[in-house]
């Protein structure tokens, strides 16, 4: 339950409570009148955790009739007002003129939210006393169980997951002290909080209860302040201890770590490392740290780095107990005392085996995709070479015929030479673009985006012309750093995707003019590739980047190019690749 109703007219108080409640993630509703309060409360009364309300008899009477959990915001706590509020069936009351008391109210609400997840047991042989304690616990949002003596309480503990026991001292069959002793035989203080409640308030009783495992002590007759103070303090301490234990347990179960002494002997290892590596803890404790390093040169480097920098970070391949290899990312740090003297070392590891395997698989897919693209481009290049080679062949024949007829002169030779050089230059450009695209340079480098767009699109220039598709590249260039080879493949994949989309439209209209517009936005570090093809169906737009998803026939693709493009942009280059649909085409964008 996250909802709080605030019944208040003072805007300063409302603003302060609203701010503090917002910090804790509460939803709050504000009523400045009785009418508004009834309207808001009646709508969702069962969903309110509590009500912060003015000290108004009309409001309190109305909300008490629904057994609401009330925290009263009062202007004063004079003796008459104090006695009057203490008789009320409320959680507590605070002085709203003091921010410290408003903070207490907000903290109490946060506790009540936590208490709503806990079970409490009220143990007393007096039905009236039991009812008073149970009612106060219910106002604090506990789920409450009851027992009339220690023996009955132990039966409840066997069947229910109890977090808090509030027990009277003097009871028949088994008193509260014996109950506490029996509880501690089975449950730790972290598991169950025990609070003693008795009219016999002596130092001996208090000491005995605390000695045998009680967390707190409340004297009768019961006061709301003493009750809330003891319950809140006892459970706050218990909550902190529980959270710390849970945190430690989580670390032990999930974090791979090895503790060493100053002689590099292993003194502790986490359960997570034992489970992951397959080693037995007993086989590691007391052993030299070097047994976890197959690469002794790396171990030596680690020692030298620790001596110089007090820390070491690297990756290593280590053999698990079953003989299989595991890839680790490790961080070793020196642990020092207050005087700066090294007491030991801590090795924290991350198992990156799955990540390495995934990267290797993606690299394999990338190479396969690149090889497939190479086959397709070779066909295009062969086609693009045919015409220039024919021109050169005709020029050579013309040169031979002219020589045989005796009409050969220097002017004719210069003309043939110039025209041949133009064709050879064109062929060279095609080869250069092809060689650049399929280079094996795996290193990151500075990339001029506009130049990359132009050189990549040049590979497809003649094919685009034959297919009646225009390509327009414009905008201001910008520099980015990454693998030029892989980025080229992404651009080519996206252009090919646009070509295929336009070709589908041309199947319906043979004269359809296809257009691919590529824009570079330097100020945004962004590329857009827009086409006027069939576009992307909204039903599949979220799937087009999935591996092996394709709308093509099986002989035209297996659905990897867009998936690999997204992997390259987002995992290798740290950018974002996405797709937008237009009425007359699609737009792919890359944000760097």
Coordinates of C-alpha atoms in Angstrom, one line a residue, residues 7 11 44 72 79 144 147 176 272 293 313 329 333 353 369 380 402 413 431 444 455 547 550 568 580 584 586:
X7 CA -6.5 16.1 5.7
X11 CA -0.5 24.9 2.9
X44 CA -10.6 3.8 -2.2
X72 CA -3.1 13.2 14.1
X79 CA -2.3 18.0 29.1
X144 CA -1.7 -10.1 13.7
X147 CA -2.1 -16.6 21.8
X176 CA 6.8 -14.7 28.9
X272 CA 29.4 -18.1 -5.9
X293 CA 46.6 -18.6 -12.4
X313 CA 42.8 -5.2 -13.5
X329 CA 37.5 -10.2 -15.8
X333 CA 43.0 -4.6 -4.7
X353 CA 32.8 -16.6 -20.6
X369 CA 27.4 -12.1 -43.7
X380 CA 27.9 -6.3 -59.4
X402 CA 44.1 2.9 -87.9
X413 CA 47.0 8.1 -80.1
X431 CA 38.5 -1.9 -57.1
X444 CA 39.4 1.4 -34.4
X455 CA 32.8 5.6 -51.0
X547 CA 18.3 -12.7 -35.7
X550 CA 13.3 -12.1 -42.7
X568 CA 27.8 -3.5 -34.7
X580 CA 10.8 4.7 -38.5
X584 CA 5.7 6.1 -48.7
X586 CA 11.0 3.8 -44.4

